[in-house]
PDB file of C-alpha atoms in Angstrom:
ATOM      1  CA  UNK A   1      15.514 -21.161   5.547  1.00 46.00           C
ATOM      2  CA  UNK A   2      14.788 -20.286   1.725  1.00 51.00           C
ATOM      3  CA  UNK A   3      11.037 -18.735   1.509  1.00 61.00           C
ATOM      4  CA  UNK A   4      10.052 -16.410  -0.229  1.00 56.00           C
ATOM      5  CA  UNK A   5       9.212 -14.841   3.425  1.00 60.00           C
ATOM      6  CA  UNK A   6      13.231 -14.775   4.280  1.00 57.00           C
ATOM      7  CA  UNK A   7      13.969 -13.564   0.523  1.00 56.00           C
ATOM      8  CA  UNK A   8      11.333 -10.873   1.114  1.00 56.00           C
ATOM      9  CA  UNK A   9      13.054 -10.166   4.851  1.00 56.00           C
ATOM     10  CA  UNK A  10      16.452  -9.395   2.918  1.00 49.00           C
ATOM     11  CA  UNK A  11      14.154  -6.882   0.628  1.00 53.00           C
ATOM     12  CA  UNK A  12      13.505  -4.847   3.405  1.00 58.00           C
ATOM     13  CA  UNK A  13      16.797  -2.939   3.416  1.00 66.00           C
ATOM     14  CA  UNK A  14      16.324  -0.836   0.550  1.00 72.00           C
ATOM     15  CA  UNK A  15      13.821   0.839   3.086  1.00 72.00           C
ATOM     16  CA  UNK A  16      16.790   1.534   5.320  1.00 71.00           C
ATOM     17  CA  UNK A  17      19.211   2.055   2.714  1.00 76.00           C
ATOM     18  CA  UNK A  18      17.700   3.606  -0.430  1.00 81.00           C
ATOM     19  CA  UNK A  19      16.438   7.175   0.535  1.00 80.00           C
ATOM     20  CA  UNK A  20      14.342   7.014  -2.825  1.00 87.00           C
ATOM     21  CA  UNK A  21      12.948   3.584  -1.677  1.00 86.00           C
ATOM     22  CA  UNK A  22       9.545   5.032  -0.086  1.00 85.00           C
ATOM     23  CA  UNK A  23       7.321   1.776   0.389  1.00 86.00           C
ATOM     24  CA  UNK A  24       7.894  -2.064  -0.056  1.00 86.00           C
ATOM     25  CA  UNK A  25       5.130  -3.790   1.630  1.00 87.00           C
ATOM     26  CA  UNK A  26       4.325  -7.489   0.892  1.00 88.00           C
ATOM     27  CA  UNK A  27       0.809  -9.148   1.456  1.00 90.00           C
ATOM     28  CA  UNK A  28      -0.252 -12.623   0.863  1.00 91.00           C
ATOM     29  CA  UNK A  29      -3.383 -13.108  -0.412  1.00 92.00           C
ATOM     30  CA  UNK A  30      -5.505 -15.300   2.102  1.00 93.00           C
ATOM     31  CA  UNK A  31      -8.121 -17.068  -0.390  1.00 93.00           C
ATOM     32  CA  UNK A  32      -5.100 -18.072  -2.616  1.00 93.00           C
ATOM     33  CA  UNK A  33      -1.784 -18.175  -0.654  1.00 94.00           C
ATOM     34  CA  UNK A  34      -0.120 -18.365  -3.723  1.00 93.00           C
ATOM     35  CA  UNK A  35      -0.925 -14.583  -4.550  1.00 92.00           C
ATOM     36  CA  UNK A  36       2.148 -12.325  -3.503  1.00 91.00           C
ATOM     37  CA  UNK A  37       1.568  -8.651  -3.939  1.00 91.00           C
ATOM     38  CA  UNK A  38       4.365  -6.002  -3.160  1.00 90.00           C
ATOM     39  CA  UNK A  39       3.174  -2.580  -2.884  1.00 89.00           C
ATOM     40  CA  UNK A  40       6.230  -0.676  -4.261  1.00 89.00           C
ATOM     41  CA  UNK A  41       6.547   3.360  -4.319  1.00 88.00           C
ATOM     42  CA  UNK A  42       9.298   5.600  -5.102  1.00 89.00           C
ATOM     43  CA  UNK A  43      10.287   8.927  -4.972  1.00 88.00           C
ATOM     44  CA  UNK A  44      10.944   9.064  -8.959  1.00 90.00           C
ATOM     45  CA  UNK A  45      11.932   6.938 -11.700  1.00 92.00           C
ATOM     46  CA  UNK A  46      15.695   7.485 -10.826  1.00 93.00           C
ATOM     47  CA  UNK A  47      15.042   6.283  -7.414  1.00 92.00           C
ATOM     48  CA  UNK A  48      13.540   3.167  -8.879  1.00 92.00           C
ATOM     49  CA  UNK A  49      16.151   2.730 -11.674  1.00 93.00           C
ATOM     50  CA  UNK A  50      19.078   2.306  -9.252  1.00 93.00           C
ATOM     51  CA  UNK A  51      16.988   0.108  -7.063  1.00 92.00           C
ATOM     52  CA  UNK A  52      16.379  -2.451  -9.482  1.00 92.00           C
ATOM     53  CA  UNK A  53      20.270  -2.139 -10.434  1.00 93.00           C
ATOM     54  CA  UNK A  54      21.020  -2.016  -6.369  1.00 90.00           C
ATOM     55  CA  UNK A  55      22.564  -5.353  -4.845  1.00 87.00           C
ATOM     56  CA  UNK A  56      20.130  -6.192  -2.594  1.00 81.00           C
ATOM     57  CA  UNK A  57      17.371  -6.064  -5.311  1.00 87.00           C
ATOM     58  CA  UNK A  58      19.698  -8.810  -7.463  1.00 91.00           C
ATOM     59  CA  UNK A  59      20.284 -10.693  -4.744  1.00 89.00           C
ATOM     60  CA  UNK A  60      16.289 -10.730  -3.904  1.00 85.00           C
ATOM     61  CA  UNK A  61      15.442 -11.435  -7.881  1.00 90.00           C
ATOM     62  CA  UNK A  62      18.014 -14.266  -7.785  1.00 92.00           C
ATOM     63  CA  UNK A  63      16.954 -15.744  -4.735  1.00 91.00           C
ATOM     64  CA  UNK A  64      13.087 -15.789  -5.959  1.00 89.00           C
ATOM     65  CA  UNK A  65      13.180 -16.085  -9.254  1.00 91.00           C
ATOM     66  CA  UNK A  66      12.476 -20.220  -8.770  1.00 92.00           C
ATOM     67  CA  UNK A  67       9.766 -19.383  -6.815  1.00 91.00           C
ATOM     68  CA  UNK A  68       7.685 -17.210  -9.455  1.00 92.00           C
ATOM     69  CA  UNK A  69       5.508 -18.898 -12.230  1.00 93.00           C
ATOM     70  CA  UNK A  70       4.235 -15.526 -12.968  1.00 92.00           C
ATOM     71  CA  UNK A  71       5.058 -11.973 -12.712  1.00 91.00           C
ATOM     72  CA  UNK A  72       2.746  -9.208 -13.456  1.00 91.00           C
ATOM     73  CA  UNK A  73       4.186  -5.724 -12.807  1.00 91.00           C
ATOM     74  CA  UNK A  74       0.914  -3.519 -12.475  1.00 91.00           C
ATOM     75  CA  UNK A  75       1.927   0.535 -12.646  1.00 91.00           C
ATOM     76  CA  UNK A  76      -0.227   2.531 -11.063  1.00 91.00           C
ATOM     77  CA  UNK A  77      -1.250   6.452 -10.881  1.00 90.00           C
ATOM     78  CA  UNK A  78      -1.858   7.343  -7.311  1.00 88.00           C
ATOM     79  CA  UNK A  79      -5.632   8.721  -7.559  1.00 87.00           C
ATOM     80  CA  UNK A  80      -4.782  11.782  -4.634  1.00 78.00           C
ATOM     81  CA  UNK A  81      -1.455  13.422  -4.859  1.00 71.00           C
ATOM     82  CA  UNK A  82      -1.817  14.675  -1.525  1.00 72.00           C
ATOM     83  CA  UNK A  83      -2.241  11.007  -0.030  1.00 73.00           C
ATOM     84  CA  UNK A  84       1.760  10.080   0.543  1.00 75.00           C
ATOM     85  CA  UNK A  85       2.034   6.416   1.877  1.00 76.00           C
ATOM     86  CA  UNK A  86       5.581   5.564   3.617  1.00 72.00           C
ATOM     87  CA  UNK A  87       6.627   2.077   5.289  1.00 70.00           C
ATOM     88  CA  UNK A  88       8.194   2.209   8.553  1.00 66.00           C
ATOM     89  CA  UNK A  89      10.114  -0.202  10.145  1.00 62.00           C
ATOM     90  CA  UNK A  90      10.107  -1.637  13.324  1.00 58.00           C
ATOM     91  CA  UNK A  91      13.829  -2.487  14.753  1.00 53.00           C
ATOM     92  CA  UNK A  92      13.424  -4.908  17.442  1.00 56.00           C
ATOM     93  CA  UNK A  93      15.751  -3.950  19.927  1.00 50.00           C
ATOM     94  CA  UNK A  94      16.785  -6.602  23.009  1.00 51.00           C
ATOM     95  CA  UNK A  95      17.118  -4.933  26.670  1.00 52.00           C
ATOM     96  CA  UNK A  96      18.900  -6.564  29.423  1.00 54.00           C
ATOM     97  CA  UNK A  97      16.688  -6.532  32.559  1.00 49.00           C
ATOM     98  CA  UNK A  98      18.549  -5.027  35.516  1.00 44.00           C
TER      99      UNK A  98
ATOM    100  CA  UNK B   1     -18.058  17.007 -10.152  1.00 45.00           C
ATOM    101  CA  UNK B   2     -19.244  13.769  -9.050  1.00 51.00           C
ATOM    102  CA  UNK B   3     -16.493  10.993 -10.246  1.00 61.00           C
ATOM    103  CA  UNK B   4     -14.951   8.354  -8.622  1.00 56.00           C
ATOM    104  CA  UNK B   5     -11.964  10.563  -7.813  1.00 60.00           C
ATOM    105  CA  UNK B   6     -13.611  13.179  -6.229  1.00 57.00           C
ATOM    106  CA  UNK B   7     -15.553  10.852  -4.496  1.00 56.00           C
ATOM    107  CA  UNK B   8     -12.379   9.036  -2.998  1.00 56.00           C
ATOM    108  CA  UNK B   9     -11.239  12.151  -1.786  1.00 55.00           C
ATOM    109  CA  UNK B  10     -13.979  12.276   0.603  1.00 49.00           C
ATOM    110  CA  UNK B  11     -12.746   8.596   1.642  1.00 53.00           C
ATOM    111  CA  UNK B  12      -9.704  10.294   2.750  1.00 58.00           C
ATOM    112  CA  UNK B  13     -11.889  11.617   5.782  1.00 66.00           C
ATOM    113  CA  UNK B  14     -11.098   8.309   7.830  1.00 72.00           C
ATOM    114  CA  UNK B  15      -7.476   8.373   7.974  1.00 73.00           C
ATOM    115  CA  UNK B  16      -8.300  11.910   9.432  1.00 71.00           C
ATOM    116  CA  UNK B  17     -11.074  11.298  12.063  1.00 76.00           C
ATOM    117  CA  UNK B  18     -10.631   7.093  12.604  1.00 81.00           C
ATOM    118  CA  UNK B  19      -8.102   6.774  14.570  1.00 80.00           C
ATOM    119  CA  UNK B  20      -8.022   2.850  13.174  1.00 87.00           C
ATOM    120  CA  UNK B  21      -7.892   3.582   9.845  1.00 86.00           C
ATOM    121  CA  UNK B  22      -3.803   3.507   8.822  1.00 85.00           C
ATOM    122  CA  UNK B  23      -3.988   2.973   4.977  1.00 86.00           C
ATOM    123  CA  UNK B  24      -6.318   4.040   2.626  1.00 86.00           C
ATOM    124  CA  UNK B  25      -4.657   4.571  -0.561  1.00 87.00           C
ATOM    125  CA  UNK B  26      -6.334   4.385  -4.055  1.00 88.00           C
ATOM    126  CA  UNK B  27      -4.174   3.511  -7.383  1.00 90.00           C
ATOM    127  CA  UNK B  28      -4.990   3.475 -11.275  1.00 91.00           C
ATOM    128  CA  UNK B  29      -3.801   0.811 -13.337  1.00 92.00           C
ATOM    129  CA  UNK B  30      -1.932   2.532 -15.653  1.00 92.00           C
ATOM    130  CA  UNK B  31      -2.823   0.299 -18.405  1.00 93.00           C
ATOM    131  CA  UNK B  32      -6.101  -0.477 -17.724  1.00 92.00           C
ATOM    132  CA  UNK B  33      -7.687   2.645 -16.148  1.00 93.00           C
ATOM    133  CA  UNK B  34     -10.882   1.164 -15.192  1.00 93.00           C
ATOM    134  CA  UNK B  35      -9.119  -1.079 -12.346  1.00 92.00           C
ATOM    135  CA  UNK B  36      -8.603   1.119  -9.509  1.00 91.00           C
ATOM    136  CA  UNK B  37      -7.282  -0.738  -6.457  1.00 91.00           C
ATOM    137  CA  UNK B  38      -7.310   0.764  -3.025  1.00 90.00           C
ATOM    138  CA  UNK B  39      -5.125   0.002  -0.150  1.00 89.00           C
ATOM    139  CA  UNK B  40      -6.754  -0.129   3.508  1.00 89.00           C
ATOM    140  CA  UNK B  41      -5.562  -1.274   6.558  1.00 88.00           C
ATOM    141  CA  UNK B  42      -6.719  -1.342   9.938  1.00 89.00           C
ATOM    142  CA  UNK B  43      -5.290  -1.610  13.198  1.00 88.00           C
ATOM    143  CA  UNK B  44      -7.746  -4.378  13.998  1.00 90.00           C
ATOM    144  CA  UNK B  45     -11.522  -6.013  13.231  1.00 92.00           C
ATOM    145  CA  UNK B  46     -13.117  -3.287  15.329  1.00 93.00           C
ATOM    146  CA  UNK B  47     -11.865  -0.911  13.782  1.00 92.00           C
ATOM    147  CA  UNK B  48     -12.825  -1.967   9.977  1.00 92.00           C
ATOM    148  CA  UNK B  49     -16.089  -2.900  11.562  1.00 93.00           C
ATOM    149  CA  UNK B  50     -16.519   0.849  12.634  1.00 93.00           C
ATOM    150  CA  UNK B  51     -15.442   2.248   9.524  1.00 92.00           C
ATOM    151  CA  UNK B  52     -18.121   0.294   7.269  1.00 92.00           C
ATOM    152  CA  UNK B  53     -20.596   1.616   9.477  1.00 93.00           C
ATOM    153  CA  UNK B  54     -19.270   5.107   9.183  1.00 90.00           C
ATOM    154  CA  UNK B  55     -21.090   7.648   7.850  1.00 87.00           C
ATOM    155  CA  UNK B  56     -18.029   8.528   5.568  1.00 81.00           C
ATOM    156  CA  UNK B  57     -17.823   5.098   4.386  1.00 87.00           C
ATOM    157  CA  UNK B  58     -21.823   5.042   3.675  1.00 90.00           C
ATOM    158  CA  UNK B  59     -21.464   8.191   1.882  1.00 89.00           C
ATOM    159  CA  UNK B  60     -18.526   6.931   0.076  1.00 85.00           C
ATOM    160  CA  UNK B  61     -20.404   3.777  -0.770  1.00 90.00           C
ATOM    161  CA  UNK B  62     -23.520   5.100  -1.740  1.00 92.00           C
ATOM    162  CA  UNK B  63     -22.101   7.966  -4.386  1.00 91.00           C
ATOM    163  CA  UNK B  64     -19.465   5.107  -5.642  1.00 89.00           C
ATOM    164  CA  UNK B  65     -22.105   2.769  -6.399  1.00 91.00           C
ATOM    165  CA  UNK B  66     -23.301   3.580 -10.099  1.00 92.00           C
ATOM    166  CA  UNK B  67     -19.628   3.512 -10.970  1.00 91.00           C
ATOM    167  CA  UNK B  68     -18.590  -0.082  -9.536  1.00 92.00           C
ATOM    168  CA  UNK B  69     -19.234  -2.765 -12.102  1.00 93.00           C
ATOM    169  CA  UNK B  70     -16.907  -5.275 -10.343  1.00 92.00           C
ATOM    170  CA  UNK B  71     -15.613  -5.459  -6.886  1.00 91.00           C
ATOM    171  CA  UNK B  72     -13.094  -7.713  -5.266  1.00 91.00           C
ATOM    172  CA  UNK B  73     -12.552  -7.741  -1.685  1.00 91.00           C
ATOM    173  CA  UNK B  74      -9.046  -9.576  -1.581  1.00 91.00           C
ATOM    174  CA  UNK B  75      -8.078  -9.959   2.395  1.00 91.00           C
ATOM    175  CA  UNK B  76      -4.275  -9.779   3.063  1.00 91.00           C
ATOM    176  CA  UNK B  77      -2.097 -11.259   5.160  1.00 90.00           C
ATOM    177  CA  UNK B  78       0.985  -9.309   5.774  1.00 89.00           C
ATOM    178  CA  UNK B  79       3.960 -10.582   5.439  1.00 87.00           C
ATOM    179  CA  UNK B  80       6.222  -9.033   7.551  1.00 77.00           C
ATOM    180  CA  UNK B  81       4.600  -8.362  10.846  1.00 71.00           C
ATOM    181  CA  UNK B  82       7.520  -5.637  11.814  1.00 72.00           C
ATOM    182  CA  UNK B  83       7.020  -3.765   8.554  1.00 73.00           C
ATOM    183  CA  UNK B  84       4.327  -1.012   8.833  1.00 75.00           C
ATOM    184  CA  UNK B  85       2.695   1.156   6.736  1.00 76.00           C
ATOM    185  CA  UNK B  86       1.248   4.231   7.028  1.00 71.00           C
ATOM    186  CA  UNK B  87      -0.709   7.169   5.128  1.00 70.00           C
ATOM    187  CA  UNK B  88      -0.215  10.968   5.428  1.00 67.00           C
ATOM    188  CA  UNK B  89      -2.578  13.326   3.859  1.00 63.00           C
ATOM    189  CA  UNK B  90      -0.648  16.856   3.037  1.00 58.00           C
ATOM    190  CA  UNK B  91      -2.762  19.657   3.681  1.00 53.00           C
ATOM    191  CA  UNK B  92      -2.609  22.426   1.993  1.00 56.00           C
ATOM    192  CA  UNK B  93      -2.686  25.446   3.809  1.00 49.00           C
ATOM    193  CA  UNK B  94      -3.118  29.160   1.630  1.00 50.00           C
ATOM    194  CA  UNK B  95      -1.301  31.536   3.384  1.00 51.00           C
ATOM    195  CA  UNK B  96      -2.236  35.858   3.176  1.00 52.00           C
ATOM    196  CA  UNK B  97       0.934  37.499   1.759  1.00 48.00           C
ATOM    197  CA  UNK B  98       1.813  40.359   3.686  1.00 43.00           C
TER     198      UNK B  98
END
């Protein structure tokens, strides 16, 4: 399967694999499905440098970029310093019944 | 001082006292400082429900008011379901030298 859901799936292992990689979260907006927004922080601009340089991000870009009409990359200032947001992610783990 | 940002700061109240309040984190475009855009989630309905009717939120609402000249609630879905996110609020503790 080639979504952008799958793409976004392979996206998640800069969260396991980039220490500076603090939050990727993806939403879909529900009045206009066509909306993606990725909540992206990191721990400084290094840390988001080598992500964007970082194989898995190319691979991501590459695998996407036919789906995009329109990118808008929206920097932000976090309002509270002392508010720290940080993704976590579930690893489904399967258990054999004894 | 009665801005937005001090006023969000009292928002922060819910991710300390609602246990079903998980994200509340505010952002400034960068290049258009007059957008702020805050992230909430909720572990369910009930608990957004609660939280509207909060006397934080009210208090929030009501001090925020004069400042709002557009709001947007834009309802998520996200888009992977393992792939949490959280908020932590650092507090800052002064400590007697001795």
């Amino acid at each position: 399967m080639n979504t952008w859901s799958s793409q976004s799936r392979s996206g998640q292992n800069p969260l396991r694999t980039e220490p500076g990689v603090l939050t990727m979260y993806a939403m879909q907006d529900k009045e206009n499905p066509c909306i993606i927004t990725i909540l992206e922080t990191y721990s400084s601009d290094e840390a988001y440098k080598s992500h964007i340089a970082s194989e898995h991000f190319q691979k991501y870009k590459q695998g996407t970029l036919h789906m995009v009409k329109n990118l808008e990359l929206c920097d932000q200032t976090p309002l509270n310093s002392d508010n720290i947001i940080t993704n976590t992610i579930i690893q489904y783990c399967k258990t054999k019944s004894t």
